[in-house]
Amino acid sequence: VETMIAGKLSSVTWLVDTLSHPIIFESMNGSVQSHSVGRISVDDLQLLHGTNPVNASAQGGNDLDKEVLRVYNLVRDLHYRAQEWRKSARSLLNLEKGPIISEIIKIETIEALTQSNILSRVTFPELIILKNAVAVALQVRDRVATELFRFEYNGIDVNKGRLPHKSSLLAASGDFLLYRFTGGEMYSAIEKALNSLVEISSQLTITTDDKATVIWMVKVFDWVTSLRDAVTDQTVVEGPNNMRLVLKVDHALSILERGHAVFYSVPDEVQRQLSFNKISTKIFPRRLSVEMMKQSTFTLGLGLLRWSVLLFECLKVDLDSQDSWKEAVLEAIQTYHLFEANGLLPTFGKVTEYVDKVKQLVSVAENLVIQDDDLIRSLFRLSNKISNSDVFKKQLEIERVASVEKRFALMKDRFESPSNIVDARNDHLDSLLSRFSSDDEDVATQDGDSLFLADDASVRDKSRIFLQKSLFKGVETLGMELNEHTRGFVSNLAWELELAIFLKYCSNETLSSEYREKVRSLRFNLQDPKNPMLCTRVVSGQLEISDLIVMSTDALASKQLKQIRQQVVQDAIKNVVISPGSNEASSGITSELAKKIRIESMKKSNATTEKTNNTPHNSPATNSAVSPRPGSFSPMQADPPMLSTFNNSTVSELLAAIPPPPMGGKEHPAQSFPPSMMMYPPPHENSSSFENSHSRGHHIPSQNGSEEFSFTISRLKVSFTSKIFIERSCEYQLDSFLPTSLVEKGRLPVDEFNKFVNEKSRSGKWKVVIMKLSSMNGGENTSSYKRFYKEYESLRRICMFQVSDTTKVFLITPKFLRICKCVNSLKDLSRTSTYVVVITKEPLSYSQSN
């Protein structure tokens, strides 16, 4: 009875305690806020479940009241649900103990757990931790998108649009690609952004998609940093390349293995995050690639991934090159060991080939990015042994003599064998027949430049035709009759001359600018009636073709033209003006000579005006003729146009054919000066030779007030600076309109450029303004510009700079002035100037003259 009474009392007591928590008896459909007052803590629920009378009754065999059983079932069900939620929460919170990126939790999963129905009836201490984790996770997500993927990076990045080729850590230009990245502003910006993200993500007790992305990006950045730290300038290679930056082979292999672990273990969640941010990562067994998706921008995250993958691929290429070189070195060393054991002849087929191979391996070792010090020392010792070996020296001399004798025998057979003689004659006859047929054709050409507007094959054919016609004119000047025999001989000579020029100045099948210049030069000088001895010496064989094609412009010129050139150059040197504060002479001609030139031009202008208008006096505007500028012929033109008479009254015309005066007694060929050096001399207040130039216009300032503009040619990775001159007669005013720095954004063929300008100008919404490049100084600056215009003229492309979506700038080099319609119609077009064409929709103010 006492036991039964005690059991009843215990059941009643437990039932009273349970009834003190009415939330147990409510439904599960309420929200957390609606039951925030009467919720039971998980610890109290655990206590009620642990002290329930059902377990005690089952052990004592006592019967329980039905109400007690009903309440117990409610407590048991609620306890089970609470334990399941708590187990899930703790499984998430325990992930930080030994972070495993493969177990990545989505923020949506955590948010769903914090909004579970069980929370409307039971309180958990883990709930606060989870809510804080959700808040931090959302903050991390926003920071990752903002600092790495959402906004475009506006800092300096020399390869923002196009990265170097994945061929080696050492670029073709000699730059170390790793330092091009780690030494730039973008690298520092990435490091700063990642440090900030690591600091905030460390507060997150769970690993979300965004935290996993930060962890992986940090690993990528650390890999690049480890590659940078492994670079050293300590090398066993002696000579001019011993100060290069290299990687030791052991460090390189370790870094490559670490890179494999980083790049080939990208979590799927991280790849989805990158894809969400418009970055495509492709992982193949032999290749990695990171590509921009449509509508993506150049962000810091994209920059890090593109550069890191590029460096990883370059490191693999350099290691493959080092492995191939290593195999060849070991084979060469093993061959030498066999020579020491068995003697010379049984080991080598040809000692010359072996020695050349060793020399080549030494040359490769001097340029390896990844170096094995022990193997390089072994190779150098092998090279020294071979160089000091009398046996090798003797055998090399024997093989050299044998090679000369063999070559002589082949040449003798070539010229004495009857079959070869017949074949050679047939080839020459076929060539002459084709030349006769082509000579009868009418080749329509406007000028010398049209020779090089077609493809390379037709250019060579036309070159032969033009050289042949020049020789014909030279032969006619000598009074020789052009009969069938003479024509055949001259045609064959022109064919051999063009072939010699091609072999001399073209390293491959592509025609070079030197080839074009030499053909123009010979075409002019061979038909010069004032220089008949040149053609005579060529036709008679006194001047060999091999000597003719290397002669300078001065050497080819006639004696009379040489004397006049020398006289004008001497006058220019006497009257050259040094700018204040400068140690270099101005590239223009000033002082007395400039005055004489201006007087001659004025006389010529007055005479022309009187003849045309039949008036005794001209207007002041006519008398203020602009003085001609020195060097007014294109740098693509190797020789000046021929003058019919040479006297003091034509000095102004001769300046078009005379290069700028040499400084320091050194001779400079005319084609070594780019056209920008010949457009406008640097302005000088005290120089009277520029008064008319200033009255015609001015140099426009940039947006920051500077008159110097920087042009960066992305394709060639060169830059040059120059001023821009605008004519006073120009309709619009462009002062402070253009930025100081202009970076190339594209290249257009000439036909597409003409079509583009025509469409824009006809629409009425776009304005076209034409100016000139002017006043370029400095040797390196000039070399960069020369490389630019020669390369683009050979490619027949016009360089485009995009200032904005509504403003574009084009550079029209001298070769294209005749075929670019927008500048060809100009009144005072200078055929040697480079023109700047600005096309814009922006509102422009009119100039004061208009």
mmCIF file of N, CA and C in Angstrom, residues 535-609:
data_model
loop_
_atom_site.group_PDB
_atom_site.id
_atom_site.type_symbol
_atom_site.label_atom_id
_atom_site.label_comp_id
_atom_site.label_asym_id
_atom_site.label_seq_id
_atom_site.Cartn_x
_atom_site.Cartn_y
_atom_site.Cartn_z
ATOM 1 N N CYS A 535 73.821 52.216 -113.224
ATOM 2 C CA CYS A 535 73.235 51.156 -114.061
ATOM 3 C C CYS A 535 74.300 50.494 -114.928
ATOM 4 N N THR A 536 75.252 51.278 -115.415
ATOM 5 C CA THR A 536 76.327 50.713 -116.240
ATOM 6 C C THR A 536 77.139 49.691 -115.446
ATOM 7 N N ARG A 537 77.506 50.038 -114.251
ATOM 8 C CA ARG A 537 78.303 49.119 -113.431
ATOM 9 C C ARG A 537 77.534 47.844 -113.101
ATOM 10 N N VAL A 538 76.200 47.963 -112.898
ATOM 11 C CA VAL A 538 75.394 46.781 -112.583
ATOM 12 C C VAL A 538 75.260 45.880 -113.790
ATOM 13 N N VAL A 539 74.928 46.460 -114.949
ATOM 14 C CA VAL A 539 74.716 45.661 -116.152
ATOM 15 C C VAL A 539 76.012 45.019 -116.627
ATOM 16 N N SER A 540 77.124 45.756 -116.515
ATOM 17 C CA SER A 540 78.402 45.221 -116.972
ATOM 18 C C SER A 540 78.998 44.201 -116.012
ATOM 19 N N GLY A 541 78.489 44.126 -114.812
ATOM 20 C CA GLY A 541 79.013 43.175 -113.838
ATOM 21 C C GLY A 541 80.123 43.719 -112.974
ATOM 22 N N GLN A 542 80.512 45.008 -113.175
ATOM 23 C CA GLN A 542 81.554 45.594 -112.323
ATOM 24 C C GLN A 542 81.080 45.724 -110.872
ATOM 25 N N LEU A 543 79.777 45.946 -110.692
ATOM 26 C CA LEU A 543 79.193 46.034 -109.353
ATOM 27 C C LEU A 543 78.348 44.789 -109.121
ATOM 28 N N GLU A 544 78.821 43.936 -108.215
ATOM 29 C CA GLU A 544 78.118 42.694 -107.939
ATOM 30 C C GLU A 544 76.767 42.978 -107.266
ATOM 31 N N ILE A 545 75.819 42.071 -107.509
ATOM 32 C CA ILE A 545 74.498 42.225 -106.896
ATOM 33 C C ILE A 545 74.597 42.186 -105.374
ATOM 34 N N SER A 546 75.461 41.330 -104.838
ATOM 35 C CA SER A 546 75.619 41.222 -103.383
ATOM 36 C C SER A 546 76.120 42.523 -102.776
ATOM 37 N N ASP A 547 76.928 43.294 -103.528
ATOM 38 C CA ASP A 547 77.393 44.595 -103.040
ATOM 39 C C ASP A 547 76.344 45.678 -103.260
ATOM 40 N N LEU A 548 75.594 45.561 -104.349
ATOM 41 C CA LEU A 548 74.591 46.579 -104.665
ATOM 42 C C LEU A 548 73.496 46.646 -103.609
ATOM 43 N N ILE A 549 73.029 45.495 -103.124
ATOM 44 C CA ILE A 549 71.869 45.488 -102.226
ATOM 45 C C ILE A 549 72.209 45.949 -100.818
ATOM 46 N N VAL A 550 73.493 46.104 -100.493
ATOM 47 C CA VAL A 550 73.864 46.585 -99.157
ATOM 48 C C VAL A 550 74.385 48.016 -99.194
ATOM 49 N N MET A 551 74.378 48.650 -100.372
ATOM 50 C CA MET A 551 74.855 50.023 -100.477
ATOM 51 C C MET A 551 73.838 50.971 -99.839
ATOM 52 N N SER A 552 74.337 52.013 -99.161
ATOM 53 C CA SER A 552 73.476 52.994 -98.515
ATOM 54 C C SER A 552 72.866 53.929 -99.550
ATOM 55 N N THR A 553 71.944 54.756 -99.087
ATOM 56 C CA THR A 553 71.288 55.705 -99.981
ATOM 57 C C THR A 553 72.288 56.707 -100.551
ATOM 58 N N ASP A 554 73.195 57.183 -99.716
ATOM 59 C CA ASP A 554 74.204 58.131 -100.194
ATOM 60 C C ASP A 554 75.123 57.508 -101.228
ATOM 61 N N ALA A 555 75.479 56.240 -101.023
ATOM 62 C CA ALA A 555 76.369 55.570 -101.970
ATOM 63 C C ALA A 555 75.697 55.374 -103.326
ATOM 64 N N LEU A 556 74.367 55.190 -103.343
ATOM 65 C CA LEU A 556 73.646 54.990 -104.592
ATOM 66 C C LEU A 556 73.375 56.300 -105.322
ATOM 67 N N ALA A 557 73.365 57.417 -104.615
ATOM 68 C CA ALA A 557 72.984 58.698 -105.208
ATOM 69 C C ALA A 557 74.036 59.175 -106.213
ATOM 70 N N SER A 558 73.609 60.067 -107.111
ATOM 71 C CA SER A 558 74.533 60.642 -108.088
ATOM 72 C C SER A 558 75.468 61.630 -107.401
ATOM 73 N N LYS A 559 76.555 61.947 -108.100
ATOM 74 C CA LYS A 559 77.561 62.853 -107.528
ATOM 75 C C LYS A 559 76.981 64.237 -107.293
ATOM 76 N N GLN A 560 76.158 64.710 -108.213
ATOM 77 C CA GLN A 560 75.578 66.040 -108.081
ATOM 78 C C GLN A 560 74.639 66.120 -106.887
ATOM 79 N N LEU A 561 73.834 65.088 -106.693
ATOM 80 C CA LEU A 561 72.906 65.070 -105.561
ATOM 81 C C LEU A 561 73.652 64.952 -104.244
ATOM 82 N N LYS A 562 74.782 64.216 -104.251
ATOM 83 C CA LYS A 562 75.588 64.113 -103.029
ATOM 84 C C LYS A 562 76.143 65.476 -102.627
ATOM 85 N N GLN A 563 76.609 66.240 -103.611
ATOM 86 C CA GLN A 563 77.180 67.548 -103.301
ATOM 87 C C GLN A 563 76.127 68.484 -102.727
ATOM 88 N N ILE A 564 74.948 68.471 -103.286
ATOM 89 C CA ILE A 564 73.895 69.355 -102.791
ATOM 90 C C ILE A 564 73.438 68.922 -101.403
ATOM 91 N N ARG A 565 73.330 67.643 -101.184
ATOM 92 C CA ARG A 565 72.985 67.149 -99.838
ATOM 93 C C ARG A 565 74.004 67.608 -98.812
ATOM 94 N N GLN A 566 75.265 67.450 -99.165
ATOM 95 C CA GLN A 566 76.326 67.830 -98.228
ATOM 96 C C GLN A 566 76.296 69.320 -97.941
ATOM 97 N N GLN A 567 76.036 70.152 -98.980
ATOM 98 C CA GLN A 567 76.005 71.595 -98.783
ATOM 99 C C GLN A 567 74.847 72.002 -97.870
ATOM 100 N N VAL A 568 73.680 71.440 -98.074
ATOM 101 C CA VAL A 568 72.524 71.790 -97.242
ATOM 102 C C VAL A 568 72.722 71.324 -95.816
ATOM 103 N N VAL A 569 73.317 70.143 -95.632
ATOM 104 C CA VAL A 569 73.579 69.644 -94.284
ATOM 105 C C VAL A 569 74.552 70.547 -93.551
ATOM 106 N N GLN A 570 75.607 71.014 -94.272
ATOM 107 C CA GLN A 570 76.576 71.911 -93.641
ATOM 108 C C GLN A 570 75.930 73.230 -93.241
ATOM 109 N N ASP A 571 75.061 73.763 -94.113
ATOM 110 C CA ASP A 571 74.351 74.993 -93.763
ATOM 111 C C ASP A 571 73.446 74.784 -92.563
ATOM 112 N N ALA A 572 72.818 73.619 -92.484
ATOM 113 C CA ALA A 572 71.920 73.338 -91.367
ATOM 114 C C ALA A 572 72.692 73.239 -90.063
ATOM 115 N N ILE A 573 73.901 72.637 -90.105
ATOM 116 C CA ILE A 573 74.710 72.503 -88.888
ATOM 117 C C ILE A 573 75.156 73.871 -88.395
ATOM 118 N N LYS A 574 75.520 74.764 -89.338
ATOM 119 C CA LYS A 574 75.972 76.093 -88.932
ATOM 120 C C LYS A 574 74.861 76.888 -88.268
ATOM 121 N N ASN A 575 73.632 76.673 -88.690
ATOM 122 C CA ASN A 575 72.530 77.502 -88.227
ATOM 123 C C ASN A 575 71.624 76.786 -87.238
ATOM 124 N N VAL A 576 72.050 75.678 -86.670
ATOM 125 C CA VAL A 576 71.198 74.957 -85.723
ATOM 126 C C VAL A 576 71.078 75.744 -84.431
ATOM 127 N N VAL A 577 69.924 75.699 -83.784
ATOM 128 C CA VAL A 577 69.656 76.456 -82.565
ATOM 129 C C VAL A 577 69.524 75.503 -81.401
ATOM 130 N N ILE A 578 70.216 75.798 -80.323
ATOM 131 C CA ILE A 578 70.115 74.987 -79.101
ATOM 132 C C ILE A 578 69.063 75.610 -78.203
ATOM 133 N N SER A 579 68.079 74.816 -77.749
ATOM 134 C CA SER A 579 67.044 75.323 -76.852
ATOM 135 C C SER A 579 67.639 75.615 -75.502
ATOM 136 N N PRO A 580 67.151 76.673 -74.774
ATOM 137 C CA PRO A 580 67.679 76.991 -73.435
ATOM 138 C C PRO A 580 67.487 75.822 -72.494
ATOM 139 N N GLY A 581 68.505 75.514 -71.717
ATOM 140 C CA GLY A 581 68.442 74.431 -70.728
ATOM 141 C C GLY A 581 68.545 73.066 -71.327
ATOM 142 N N SER A 582 68.942 72.944 -72.602
ATOM 143 C CA SER A 582 69.039 71.642 -73.258
ATOM 144 C C SER A 582 70.421 71.488 -73.834
ATOM 145 N N ASN A 583 70.944 70.262 -73.786
ATOM 146 C CA ASN A 583 72.261 69.964 -74.336
ATOM 147 C C ASN A 583 72.181 69.419 -75.742
ATOM 148 N N GLU A 584 70.975 69.241 -76.264
ATOM 149 C CA GLU A 584 70.803 68.656 -77.573
ATOM 150 C C GLU A 584 70.317 69.720 -78.543
ATOM 151 N N ALA A 585 70.707 69.545 -79.794
ATOM 152 C CA ALA A 585 70.268 70.480 -80.821
ATOM 153 C C ALA A 585 68.849 70.189 -81.208
ATOM 154 N N SER A 586 68.114 71.234 -81.559
ATOM 155 C CA SER A 586 66.738 71.054 -82.011
ATOM 156 C C SER A 586 66.738 70.323 -83.336
ATOM 157 N N SER A 587 65.694 69.522 -83.544
ATOM 158 C CA SER A 587 65.605 68.770 -84.791
ATOM 159 C C SER A 587 65.195 69.640 -85.968
ATOM 160 N N GLY A 588 64.782 70.905 -85.713
ATOM 161 C CA GLY A 588 64.395 71.794 -86.800
ATOM 162 C C GLY A 588 65.547 72.665 -87.246
ATOM 163 N N ILE A 589 65.412 73.333 -88.418
ATOM 164 C CA ILE A 589 66.406 74.258 -88.945
ATOM 165 C C ILE A 589 65.878 75.673 -88.729
ATOM 166 N N THR A 590 66.670 76.518 -88.050
ATOM 167 C CA THR A 590 66.192 77.842 -87.714
ATOM 168 C C THR A 590 67.224 78.891 -88.125
ATOM 169 N N SER A 591 67.163 80.061 -87.520
ATOM 170 C CA SER A 591 68.114 81.140 -87.725
ATOM 171 C C SER A 591 68.145 81.585 -89.187
ATOM 172 N N GLU A 592 69.365 81.907 -89.709
ATOM 173 C CA GLU A 592 69.480 82.487 -91.040
ATOM 174 C C GLU A 592 68.942 81.568 -92.136
ATOM 175 N N LEU A 593 69.237 80.258 -92.010
ATOM 176 C CA LEU A 593 68.796 79.344 -93.045
ATOM 177 C C LEU A 593 67.271 79.297 -93.124
ATOM 178 N N ALA A 594 66.612 79.325 -91.954
ATOM 179 C CA ALA A 594 65.150 79.324 -91.954
ATOM 180 C C ALA A 594 64.611 80.580 -92.636
ATOM 181 N N LYS A 595 65.270 81.737 -92.385
ATOM 182 C CA LYS A 595 64.829 82.969 -93.034
ATOM 183 C C LYS A 595 64.980 82.873 -94.552
ATOM 184 N N LYS A 596 66.145 82.294 -94.997
ATOM 185 C CA LYS A 596 66.348 82.147 -96.441
ATOM 186 C C LYS A 596 65.275 81.255 -97.054
ATOM 187 N N ILE A 597 64.985 80.186 -96.350
ATOM 188 C CA ILE A 597 63.958 79.255 -96.864
ATOM 189 C C ILE A 597 62.616 79.959 -96.983
ATOM 190 N N ARG A 598 62.276 80.753 -95.965
ATOM 191 C CA ARG A 598 60.994 81.444 -95.971
ATOM 192 C C ARG A 598 60.946 82.484 -97.094
ATOM 193 N N ILE A 599 62.072 83.168 -97.328
ATOM 194 C CA ILE A 599 62.116 84.172 -98.391
ATOM 195 C C ILE A 599 61.924 83.506 -99.748
ATOM 196 N N GLU A 600 62.622 82.342 -99.947
ATOM 197 C CA GLU A 600 62.476 81.635 -101.219
ATOM 198 C C GLU A 600 61.034 81.193 -101.432
ATOM 199 N N SER A 601 60.406 80.717 -100.357
ATOM 200 C CA SER A 601 59.007 80.260 -100.474
ATOM 201 C C SER A 601 58.095 81.429 -100.801
ATOM 202 N N MET A 602 58.353 82.590 -100.171
ATOM 203 C CA MET A 602 57.524 83.760 -100.430
ATOM 204 C C MET A 602 57.670 84.226 -101.879
ATOM 205 N N LYS A 603 58.929 84.205 -102.381
ATOM 206 C CA LYS A 603 59.151 84.599 -103.773
ATOM 207 C C LYS A 603 58.402 83.669 -104.719
ATOM 208 N N LYS A 604 58.501 82.383 -104.426
ATOM 209 C CA LYS A 604 57.840 81.407 -105.288
ATOM 210 C C LYS A 604 56.332 81.580 -105.245
ATOM 211 N N SER A 605 55.804 81.838 -104.033
ATOM 212 C CA SER A 605 54.359 82.036 -103.872
ATOM 213 C C SER A 605 53.900 83.282 -104.599
ATOM 214 N N ASN A 606 54.695 84.395 -104.498
ATOM 215 C CA ASN A 606 54.326 85.640 -105.175
ATOM 216 C C ASN A 606 54.314 85.465 -106.697
ATOM 217 N N ALA A 607 55.349 84.744 -107.170
ATOM 218 C CA ALA A 607 55.427 84.540 -108.622
ATOM 219 C C ALA A 607 54.228 83.751 -109.123
ATOM 220 N N THR A 608 53.845 82.749 -108.362
ATOM 221 C CA THR A 608 52.694 81.921 -108.769
ATOM 222 C C THR A 608 51.409 82.720 -108.749
ATOM 223 N N THR A 609 51.267 83.556 -107.737
ATOM 224 C CA THR A 609 50.037 84.355 -107.606
ATOM 225 C C THR A 609 49.930 85.382 -108.718
#
